[in-house]
Amino acid sequence: MNTPKEVVQIVNKLALNKGNYKINKTLILAFLAGAYIAFGGLLAIIVGGGSPGLAASNPGIVKFLFGATFPIGLILVVTVGAELFTGNNAYFVPNVLSRKQNIGAVLKNWGLVYFGNFLGAIFVAYVITHLTHIVSGSPFIDSVHNVAVGKTSHTFLVTFLKGIGANWLVCLAVWQGMAAKNTTGKILSIWLPVMAFVTMGFEHSIANMYFIPLAIFEGANITWTSFLINNLIPATLGNIVGGVLFVGLPYGYLFGKLDTGIKI
């Protein structure tokens, strides 16, 4: 197992590599990540959303089933390689602290990856899910609608705070994945925090690029404006705060200090 300091050193190298990717490589890897997260969302709908009888008698178990099946997306991102906006919210922070990378490089990566993630999630929502009618019948369609309606019904502040919680755990999952030295350890390390954030109902912007557009394609009474204003914007801002402030910043400060010259 890699130590926290060794993980930060791995993060530093990865961030430098990510910052040097050509635009087309970044976009392709980002598209794949958005698709992988969407596949996790689809699996969660099939398993968790396909259990209405269990939900009526034990809603906590159904939430767990939803959360337990969703992590396949992030597991794929980390193990086979892809660019995920929410993970990158934390990746670059240690290098920014040590001035190895500047804010401009970070914002460029975030912008390209966010756009690519959106394309990948929308592709799986429309082409792989909607056009194939996988969730068009009951009980899956009810789950699709209920998830999206719930996600667009909170206040800006509530969704923002849920966004912080989601990416705090997502970035910890990525960090743990880098701490593990074998595939089994990586899968378990990623699965636990991601399962937890989904089960608890936090808001992940990239996952929501799948869940809510899918519901719109499937006839839910939700507008694209509502999706953007009531969910995607506050969830994205919360994700940035969760990744930067609660993972990248403290771990970069505490365990990158010997390389950066930062005094504690």
PDB file of C-alpha atoms in Angstrom:
ATOM      1  CA  MET A   1       0.000   0.000   0.000  1.00  0.00           C
ATOM      2  CA  ASN A   2       1.303   3.457  -0.903  1.00  0.00           C
ATOM      3  CA  THR A   3       1.602   5.977   1.921  1.00  0.00           C
ATOM      4  CA  PRO A   4      -0.287   9.317   1.792  1.00  0.00           C
ATOM      5  CA  LYS A   5       2.917  11.051   0.744  1.00  0.00           C
ATOM      6  CA  GLU A   6       3.519   8.530  -2.016  1.00  0.00           C
ATOM      7  CA  VAL A   7      -0.059   8.993  -3.211  1.00  0.00           C
ATOM      8  CA  VAL A   8       0.483  12.753  -3.489  1.00  0.00           C
ATOM      9  CA  GLN A   9       3.654  12.108  -5.493  1.00  0.00           C
ATOM     10  CA  ILE A  10       1.650   9.863  -7.840  1.00  0.00           C
ATOM     11  CA  VAL A  11      -1.020  12.555  -8.098  1.00  0.00           C
ATOM     12  CA  ASN A  12       1.615  15.171  -8.952  1.00  0.00           C
ATOM     13  CA  LYS A  13       2.969  13.097 -11.842  1.00  0.00           C
ATOM     14  CA  LEU A  14      -0.508  12.274 -13.129  1.00  0.00           C
ATOM     15  CA  ALA A  15      -1.561  15.910 -13.041  1.00  0.00           C
ATOM     16  CA  LEU A  16       1.522  16.981 -14.991  1.00  0.00           C
ATOM     17  CA  ASN A  17       0.743  14.334 -17.600  1.00  0.00           C
ATOM     18  CA  LYS A  18      -2.907  15.355 -17.782  1.00  0.00           C
ATOM     19  CA  GLY A  19      -1.917  18.991 -18.269  1.00  0.00           C
ATOM     20  CA  ASN A  20       0.255  18.015 -21.255  1.00  0.00           C
ATOM     21  CA  TYR A  21      -2.375  15.983 -23.116  1.00  0.00           C
ATOM     22  CA  LYS A  22      -3.369  17.220 -26.542  1.00  0.00           C
ATOM     23  CA  ILE A  23      -6.936  18.543 -26.773  1.00  0.00           C
ATOM     24  CA  ASN A  24      -8.203  15.590 -28.814  1.00  0.00           C
ATOM     25  CA  LYS A  25      -6.754  13.073 -26.343  1.00  0.00           C
ATOM     26  CA  THR A  26      -8.320  14.907 -23.404  1.00  0.00           C
ATOM     27  CA  LEU A  27     -11.724  15.033 -25.101  1.00  0.00           C
ATOM     28  CA  ILE A  28     -11.686  11.362 -26.073  1.00  0.00           C
ATOM     29  CA  LEU A  29     -10.693  10.272 -22.561  1.00  0.00           C
ATOM     30  CA  ALA A  30     -13.329  12.614 -21.099  1.00  0.00           C
ATOM     31  CA  PHE A  31     -16.022  11.213 -23.405  1.00  0.00           C
ATOM     32  CA  LEU A  32     -15.130   7.712 -22.217  1.00  0.00           C
ATOM     33  CA  ALA A  33     -15.294   8.743 -18.554  1.00  0.00           C
ATOM     34  CA  GLY A  34     -18.729  10.305 -19.008  1.00  0.00           C
ATOM     35  CA  ALA A  35     -19.898   7.107 -20.689  1.00  0.00           C
ATOM     36  CA  TYR A  36     -18.441   4.915 -17.931  1.00  0.00           C
ATOM     37  CA  ILE A  37     -20.201   6.916 -15.214  1.00  0.00           C
ATOM     38  CA  ALA A  38     -23.430   6.690 -17.229  1.00  0.00           C
ATOM     39  CA  PHE A  39     -23.122   2.896 -17.449  1.00  0.00           C
ATOM     40  CA  GLY A  40     -22.869   2.847 -13.654  1.00  0.00           C
ATOM     41  CA  GLY A  41     -26.028   4.945 -13.491  1.00  0.00           C
ATOM     42  CA  LEU A  42     -27.863   2.594 -15.838  1.00  0.00           C
ATOM     43  CA  LEU A  43     -26.857  -0.447 -13.802  1.00  0.00           C
ATOM     44  CA  ALA A  44     -28.070   1.285 -10.630  1.00  0.00           C
ATOM     45  CA  ILE A  45     -31.444   2.012 -12.245  1.00  0.00           C
ATOM     46  CA  ILE A  46     -31.854  -1.584 -13.392  1.00  0.00           C
ATOM     47  CA  VAL A  47     -30.968  -3.100 -10.011  1.00  0.00           C
ATOM     48  CA  GLY A  48     -32.187  -0.482  -7.526  1.00  0.00           C
ATOM     49  CA  GLY A  49     -34.973   0.981  -9.618  1.00  0.00           C
ATOM     50  CA  GLY A  50     -36.171  -2.483 -10.542  1.00  0.00           C
ATOM     51  CA  SER A  51     -37.052  -3.342  -6.945  1.00  0.00           C
ATOM     52  CA  PRO A  52     -40.246  -1.364  -6.155  1.00  0.00           C
ATOM     53  CA  GLY A  53     -41.626  -4.037  -3.839  1.00  0.00           C
ATOM     54  CA  LEU A  54     -38.470  -4.026  -1.762  1.00  0.00           C
ATOM     55  CA  ALA A  55     -38.469  -0.217  -1.789  1.00  0.00           C
ATOM     56  CA  ALA A  56     -41.919  -0.149  -0.228  1.00  0.00           C
ATOM     57  CA  SER A  57     -40.901  -2.373   2.663  1.00  0.00           C
ATOM     58  CA  ASN A  58     -37.233  -1.440   3.076  1.00  0.00           C
ATOM     59  CA  PRO A  59     -36.212   1.757   1.249  1.00  0.00           C
ATOM     60  CA  GLY A  60     -32.777   1.775   2.864  1.00  0.00           C
ATOM     61  CA  ILE A  61     -31.856  -1.523   1.226  1.00  0.00           C
ATOM     62  CA  VAL A  62     -32.916  -0.244  -2.185  1.00  0.00           C
ATOM     63  CA  LYS A  63     -30.806   2.882  -1.728  1.00  0.00           C
ATOM     64  CA  PHE A  64     -27.904   0.606  -0.855  1.00  0.00           C
ATOM     65  CA  LEU A  65     -28.496  -1.510  -3.974  1.00  0.00           C
ATOM     66  CA  PHE A  66     -28.514   1.672  -6.051  1.00  0.00           C
ATOM     67  CA  GLY A  67     -25.284   2.778  -4.409  1.00  0.00           C
ATOM     68  CA  ALA A  68     -23.645  -0.649  -4.529  1.00  0.00           C
ATOM     69  CA  THR A  69     -24.025  -1.014  -8.297  1.00  0.00           C
ATOM     70  CA  PHE A  70     -23.171   2.545  -9.358  1.00  0.00           C
ATOM     71  CA  PRO A  71     -19.374   2.462  -8.644  1.00  0.00           C
ATOM     72  CA  ILE A  72     -18.548   0.417 -11.763  1.00  0.00           C
ATOM     73  CA  GLY A  73     -18.197   3.780 -13.548  1.00  0.00           C
ATOM     74  CA  LEU A  74     -15.408   5.193 -11.388  1.00  0.00           C
ATOM     75  CA  ILE A  75     -13.742   1.784 -11.161  1.00  0.00           C
ATOM     76  CA  LEU A  76     -13.475   1.805 -14.953  1.00  0.00           C
ATOM     77  CA  VAL A  77     -12.227   5.402 -15.007  1.00  0.00           C
ATOM     78  CA  VAL A  78      -9.375   4.612 -12.640  1.00  0.00           C
ATOM     79  CA  THR A  79      -8.410   1.116 -13.767  1.00  0.00           C
ATOM     80  CA  VAL A  80      -8.576   1.467 -17.556  1.00  0.00           C
ATOM     81  CA  GLY A  81      -7.837   5.196 -17.731  1.00  0.00           C
ATOM     82  CA  ALA A  82     -10.142   8.128 -18.515  1.00  0.00           C
ATOM     83  CA  GLU A  83     -10.552  11.817 -17.687  1.00  0.00           C
ATOM     84  CA  LEU A  84     -13.237  12.611 -15.104  1.00  0.00           C
ATOM     85  CA  PHE A  85     -13.972  16.224 -14.155  1.00  0.00           C
ATOM     86  CA  THR A  86     -14.764  15.505 -10.534  1.00  0.00           C
ATOM     87  CA  GLY A  87     -11.581  13.507  -9.936  1.00  0.00           C
ATOM     88  CA  ASN A  88      -9.540  16.197 -11.665  1.00  0.00           C
ATOM     89  CA  ASN A  89     -10.918  18.767  -9.218  1.00  0.00           C
ATOM     90  CA  ALA A  90      -8.452  17.357  -6.682  1.00  0.00           C
ATOM     91  CA  TYR A  91      -5.635  16.078  -8.915  1.00  0.00           C
ATOM     92  CA  PHE A  92      -4.139  19.448  -9.816  1.00  0.00           C
ATOM     93  CA  VAL A  93      -4.236  21.129  -6.406  1.00  0.00           C
ATOM     94  CA  PRO A  94      -0.907  19.834  -4.989  1.00  0.00           C
ATOM     95  CA  ASN A  95       0.932  21.008  -8.123  1.00  0.00           C
ATOM     96  CA  VAL A  96      -0.762  24.401  -7.948  1.00  0.00           C
ATOM     97  CA  LEU A  97       0.362  24.721  -4.334  1.00  0.00           C
ATOM     98  CA  SER A  98       3.938  23.963  -5.364  1.00  0.00           C
ATOM     99  CA  ARG A  99       3.643  26.168  -8.473  1.00  0.00           C
ATOM    100  CA  LYS A 100       4.447  23.270 -10.775  1.00  0.00           C
ATOM    101  CA  GLN A 101       1.240  24.034 -12.683  1.00  0.00           C
ATOM    102  CA  ASN A 102      -0.732  27.245 -13.003  1.00  0.00           C
ATOM    103  CA  ILE A 103      -4.429  27.941 -12.693  1.00  0.00           C
ATOM    104  CA  GLY A 104      -4.740  28.433 -16.446  1.00  0.00           C
ATOM    105  CA  ALA A 105      -3.663  24.851 -17.138  1.00  0.00           C
ATOM    106  CA  VAL A 106      -6.096  23.579 -14.527  1.00  0.00           C
ATOM    107  CA  LEU A 107      -9.070  25.531 -15.900  1.00  0.00           C
ATOM    108  CA  LYS A 108      -8.277  24.411 -19.446  1.00  0.00           C
ATOM    109  CA  ASN A 109      -8.288  20.771 -18.363  1.00  0.00           C
ATOM    110  CA  TRP A 110     -11.455  21.170 -16.321  1.00  0.00           C
ATOM    111  CA  GLY A 111     -13.296  22.865 -19.178  1.00  0.00           C
ATOM    112  CA  LEU A 112     -12.334  20.280 -21.797  1.00  0.00           C
ATOM    113  CA  VAL A 113     -13.003  17.348 -19.490  1.00  0.00           C
ATOM    114  CA  TYR A 114     -16.367  18.715 -18.319  1.00  0.00           C
ATOM    115  CA  PHE A 115     -17.492  19.106 -21.943  1.00  0.00           C
ATOM    116  CA  GLY A 116     -16.239  15.646 -22.891  1.00  0.00           C
ATOM    117  CA  ASN A 117     -17.905  14.074 -19.856  1.00  0.00           C
ATOM    118  CA  PHE A 118     -21.188  15.701 -20.878  1.00  0.00           C
ATOM    119  CA  LEU A 119     -20.950  14.291 -24.396  1.00  0.00           C
ATOM    120  CA  GLY A 120     -20.217  10.785 -23.095  1.00  0.00           C
ATOM    121  CA  ALA A 121     -23.056  10.829 -20.564  1.00  0.00           C
ATOM    122  CA  ILE A 122     -25.557  12.195 -23.090  1.00  0.00           C
ATOM    123  CA  PHE A 123     -24.498   9.588 -25.656  1.00  0.00           C
ATOM    124  CA  VAL A 124     -25.205   6.723 -23.259  1.00  0.00           C
ATOM    125  CA  ALA A 125     -28.441   8.369 -22.098  1.00  0.00           C
ATOM    126  CA  TYR A 126     -29.862   8.843 -25.596  1.00  0.00           C
ATOM    127  CA  VAL A 127     -28.254   6.246 -27.863  1.00  0.00           C
ATOM    128  CA  ILE A 128     -27.494   3.352 -25.513  1.00  0.00           C
ATOM    129  CA  THR A 129     -30.435   3.750 -23.104  1.00  0.00           C
ATOM    130  CA  HIS A 130     -33.305   5.737 -24.655  1.00  0.00           C
ATOM    131  CA  LEU A 131     -33.160   4.374 -28.206  1.00  0.00           C
ATOM    132  CA  THR A 132     -32.914   0.795 -26.942  1.00  0.00           C
ATOM    133  CA  HIS A 133     -35.929   1.194 -24.590  1.00  0.00           C
ATOM    134  CA  ILE A 134     -34.028  -0.474 -21.754  1.00  0.00           C
ATOM    135  CA  VAL A 135     -35.793   1.648 -19.125  1.00  0.00           C
ATOM    136  CA  SER A 136     -38.966   2.565 -21.002  1.00  0.00           C
ATOM    137  CA  GLY A 137     -41.147   0.040 -19.201  1.00  0.00           C
ATOM    138  CA  SER A 138     -42.303  -0.177 -15.597  1.00  0.00           C
ATOM    139  CA  PRO A 139     -40.817  -0.213 -12.980  1.00  0.00           C
ATOM    140  CA  PHE A 140     -37.645   1.255 -14.479  1.00  0.00           C
ATOM    141  CA  ILE A 141     -39.300   4.290 -16.050  1.00  0.00           C
ATOM    142  CA  ASP A 142     -40.757   5.229 -12.660  1.00  0.00           C
ATOM    143  CA  SER A 143     -37.300   5.110 -11.114  1.00  0.00           C
ATOM    144  CA  VAL A 144     -35.824   7.222 -13.928  1.00  0.00           C
ATOM    145  CA  HIS A 145     -38.489   9.895 -13.431  1.00  0.00           C
ATOM    146  CA  ASN A 146     -38.384   9.822  -9.624  1.00  0.00           C
ATOM    147  CA  VAL A 147     -34.592  10.135  -9.475  1.00  0.00           C
ATOM    148  CA  ALA A 148     -34.558  13.113 -11.832  1.00  0.00           C
ATOM    149  CA  VAL A 149     -37.502  14.878 -10.195  1.00  0.00           C
ATOM    150  CA  GLY A 150     -35.879  14.473  -6.802  1.00  0.00           C
ATOM    151  CA  LYS A 151     -32.572  15.861  -8.054  1.00  0.00           C
ATOM    152  CA  THR A 152     -34.213  18.978  -9.534  1.00  0.00           C
ATOM    153  CA  SER A 153     -36.477  19.691  -6.550  1.00  0.00           C
ATOM    154  CA  HIS A 154     -33.938  20.949  -4.010  1.00  0.00           C
ATOM    155  CA  THR A 155     -32.858  24.512  -3.343  1.00  0.00           C
ATOM    156  CA  PHE A 156     -29.586  25.770  -4.816  1.00  0.00           C
ATOM    157  CA  LEU A 157     -27.916  25.582  -1.386  1.00  0.00           C
ATOM    158  CA  VAL A 158     -29.020  22.029  -0.655  1.00  0.00           C
ATOM    159  CA  THR A 159     -27.790  20.758  -4.029  1.00  0.00           C
ATOM    160  CA  PHE A 160     -24.535  22.698  -3.610  1.00  0.00           C
ATOM    161  CA  LEU A 161     -23.911  21.128  -0.198  1.00  0.00           C
ATOM    162  CA  LYS A 162     -24.796  17.675  -1.517  1.00  0.00           C
ATOM    163  CA  GLY A 163     -22.313  18.319  -4.318  1.00  0.00           C
ATOM    164  CA  ILE A 164     -19.585  18.953  -1.747  1.00  0.00           C
ATOM    165  CA  GLY A 165     -20.349  15.659  -0.018  1.00  0.00           C
ATOM    166  CA  ALA A 166     -20.356  13.726  -3.274  1.00  0.00           C
ATOM    167  CA  ASN A 167     -16.989  14.845  -4.559  1.00  0.00           C
ATOM    168  CA  TRP A 168     -15.338  14.748  -1.178  1.00  0.00           C
ATOM    169  CA  LEU A 169     -16.026  11.016  -1.231  1.00  0.00           C
ATOM    170  CA  VAL A 170     -15.349  10.560  -4.958  1.00  0.00           C
ATOM    171  CA  CYS A 171     -11.902  12.143  -4.670  1.00  0.00           C
ATOM    172  CA  LEU A 172     -11.156  10.079  -1.576  1.00  0.00           C
ATOM    173  CA  ALA A 173     -12.097   7.020  -3.633  1.00  0.00           C
ATOM    174  CA  VAL A 174      -9.617   8.059  -6.330  1.00  0.00           C
ATOM    175  CA  TRP A 175      -6.955   8.740  -3.665  1.00  0.00           C
ATOM    176  CA  GLN A 176      -7.555   5.316  -2.096  1.00  0.00           C
ATOM    177  CA  GLY A 177      -7.404   3.703  -5.504  1.00  0.00           C
ATOM    178  CA  MET A 178      -3.903   5.112  -5.938  1.00  0.00           C
ATOM    179  CA  ALA A 179      -2.927   3.923  -2.482  1.00  0.00           C
ATOM    180  CA  ALA A 180      -3.734   0.326  -3.411  1.00  0.00           C
ATOM    181  CA  LYS A 181      -1.122  -1.606  -5.379  1.00  0.00           C
ATOM    182  CA  ASN A 182      -3.238  -4.370  -6.937  1.00  0.00           C
ATOM    183  CA  THR A 183      -6.462  -4.460  -8.940  1.00  0.00           C
ATOM    184  CA  THR A 184      -8.561  -6.059  -6.213  1.00  0.00           C
ATOM    185  CA  GLY A 185      -7.452  -3.457  -3.695  1.00  0.00           C
ATOM    186  CA  LYS A 186      -8.157  -0.642  -6.138  1.00  0.00           C
ATOM    187  CA  ILE A 187     -11.669  -1.907  -6.865  1.00  0.00           C
ATOM    188  CA  LEU A 188     -12.577  -2.239  -3.180  1.00  0.00           C
ATOM    189  CA  SER A 189     -10.982   1.107  -2.301  1.00  0.00           C
ATOM    190  CA  ILE A 190     -12.982   2.889  -4.996  1.00  0.00           C
ATOM    191  CA  TRP A 191     -16.212   0.983  -4.385  1.00  0.00           C
ATOM    192  CA  LEU A 192     -16.647   1.837  -0.708  1.00  0.00           C
ATOM    193  CA  PRO A 193     -16.683   5.688  -0.825  1.00  0.00           C
ATOM    194  CA  VAL A 194     -18.662   5.800  -4.090  1.00  0.00           C
ATOM    195  CA  MET A 195     -21.237   3.363  -2.736  1.00  0.00           C
ATOM    196  CA  ALA A 196     -21.516   5.572   0.333  1.00  0.00           C
ATOM    197  CA  PHE A 197     -22.100   8.869  -1.479  1.00  0.00           C
ATOM    198  CA  VAL A 198     -24.741   7.397  -3.802  1.00  0.00           C
ATOM    199  CA  THR A 199     -26.539   5.575  -0.990  1.00  0.00           C
ATOM    200  CA  MET A 200     -26.631   8.788   1.038  1.00  0.00           C
ATOM    201  CA  GLY A 201     -28.108  10.724  -1.883  1.00  0.00           C
ATOM    202  CA  PHE A 202     -25.352  13.234  -2.641  1.00  0.00           C
ATOM    203  CA  GLU A 203     -25.092  15.035  -5.989  1.00  0.00           C
ATOM    204  CA  HIS A 204     -22.450  14.158  -8.581  1.00  0.00           C
ATOM    205  CA  SER A 205     -22.540  16.498 -11.578  1.00  0.00           C
ATOM    206  CA  ILE A 206     -21.315  13.967 -14.144  1.00  0.00           C
ATOM    207  CA  ALA A 207     -23.731  11.272 -12.985  1.00  0.00           C
ATOM    208  CA  ASN A 208     -26.515  13.840 -13.201  1.00  0.00           C
ATOM    209  CA  MET A 209     -25.534  14.519 -16.828  1.00  0.00           C
ATOM    210  CA  TYR A 210     -26.889  11.009 -17.371  1.00  0.00           C
ATOM    211  CA  PHE A 211     -29.765  10.672 -14.905  1.00  0.00           C
ATOM    212  CA  ILE A 212     -31.612  13.913 -15.654  1.00  0.00           C
ATOM    213  CA  PRO A 213     -31.260  14.077 -19.472  1.00  0.00           C
ATOM    214  CA  LEU A 214     -32.328  10.425 -19.590  1.00  0.00           C
ATOM    215  CA  ALA A 215     -35.495  11.342 -17.702  1.00  0.00           C
ATOM    216  CA  ILE A 216     -36.112  14.211 -20.143  1.00  0.00           C
ATOM    217  CA  PHE A 217     -35.676  11.836 -23.095  1.00  0.00           C
ATOM    218  CA  GLU A 218     -38.094   9.443 -21.369  1.00  0.00           C
ATOM    219  CA  GLY A 219     -40.813  12.080 -21.055  1.00  0.00           C
ATOM    220  CA  ALA A 220     -40.365  13.427 -17.524  1.00  0.00           C
ATOM    221  CA  ASN A 221     -41.856  16.842 -16.808  1.00  0.00           C
ATOM    222  CA  ILE A 222     -38.437  18.460 -16.472  1.00  0.00           C
ATOM    223  CA  THR A 223     -36.987  21.158 -18.712  1.00  0.00           C
ATOM    224  CA  TRP A 224     -33.378  21.564 -19.766  1.00  0.00           C
ATOM    225  CA  THR A 225     -33.376  24.922 -17.973  1.00  0.00           C
ATOM    226  CA  SER A 226     -34.524  23.259 -14.767  1.00  0.00           C
ATOM    227  CA  PHE A 227     -31.777  20.660 -15.166  1.00  0.00           C
ATOM    228  CA  LEU A 228     -29.111  23.356 -15.495  1.00  0.00           C
ATOM    229  CA  ILE A 229     -30.333  25.835 -12.892  1.00  0.00           C
ATOM    230  CA  ASN A 230     -31.765  23.533 -10.249  1.00  0.00           C
ATOM    231  CA  ASN A 231     -29.139  20.821 -10.388  1.00  0.00           C
ATOM    232  CA  LEU A 232     -26.144  20.908 -12.717  1.00  0.00           C
ATOM    233  CA  ILE A 233     -24.786  24.345 -11.791  1.00  0.00           C
ATOM    234  CA  PRO A 234     -25.031  24.011  -7.989  1.00  0.00           C
ATOM    235  CA  ALA A 235     -23.900  20.363  -8.082  1.00  0.00           C
ATOM    236  CA  THR A 236     -20.862  21.288 -10.201  1.00  0.00           C
ATOM    237  CA  LEU A 237     -19.880  24.138  -7.908  1.00  0.00           C
ATOM    238  CA  GLY A 238     -20.274  21.880  -4.891  1.00  0.00           C
ATOM    239  CA  ASN A 239     -18.186  19.169  -6.557  1.00  0.00           C
ATOM    240  CA  ILE A 240     -15.374  21.672  -7.172  1.00  0.00           C
ATOM    241  CA  VAL A 241     -15.397  22.760  -3.529  1.00  0.00           C
ATOM    242  CA  GLY A 242     -15.511  19.146  -2.315  1.00  0.00           C
ATOM    243  CA  GLY A 243     -12.577  18.061  -4.466  1.00  0.00           C
ATOM    244  CA  VAL A 244     -10.394  21.141  -4.060  1.00  0.00           C
ATOM    245  CA  LEU A 245     -11.044  22.197  -0.477  1.00  0.00           C
ATOM    246  CA  PHE A 246     -11.494  18.855   1.241  1.00  0.00           C
ATOM    247  CA  VAL A 247      -9.119  16.542  -0.638  1.00  0.00           C
ATOM    248  CA  GLY A 248      -6.617  18.232  -2.949  1.00  0.00           C
ATOM    249  CA  LEU A 249      -5.813  21.145  -0.651  1.00  0.00           C
ATOM    250  CA  PRO A 250      -5.342  19.368   2.698  1.00  0.00           C
ATOM    251  CA  TYR A 251      -3.439  16.407   1.275  1.00  0.00           C
ATOM    252  CA  GLY A 252      -1.330  18.580  -0.992  1.00  0.00           C
ATOM    253  CA  TYR A 253      -0.522  20.831   1.965  1.00  0.00           C
ATOM    254  CA  LEU A 254       0.157  18.083   4.488  1.00  0.00           C
ATOM    255  CA  PHE A 255       1.985  15.507   2.397  1.00  0.00           C
ATOM    256  CA  GLY A 256       3.430  17.554  -0.424  1.00  0.00           C
ATOM    257  CA  LYS A 257       5.320  19.920   1.851  1.00  0.00           C
ATOM    258  CA  LEU A 258       8.707  18.218   1.523  1.00  0.00           C
ATOM    259  CA  ASP A 259       8.577  18.687  -2.232  1.00  0.00           C
ATOM    260  CA  THR A 260       6.968  22.145  -2.241  1.00  0.00           C
ATOM    261  CA  GLY A 261       8.830  23.885   0.558  1.00  0.00           C
ATOM    262  CA  ILE A 262       5.553  24.651   2.355  1.00  0.00           C
ATOM    263  CA  LYS A 263       6.076  24.912   6.111  1.00  0.00           C
ATOM    264  CA  ILE A 264       3.611  23.565   8.638  1.00  0.00           C
TER     265      ILE A 264
END
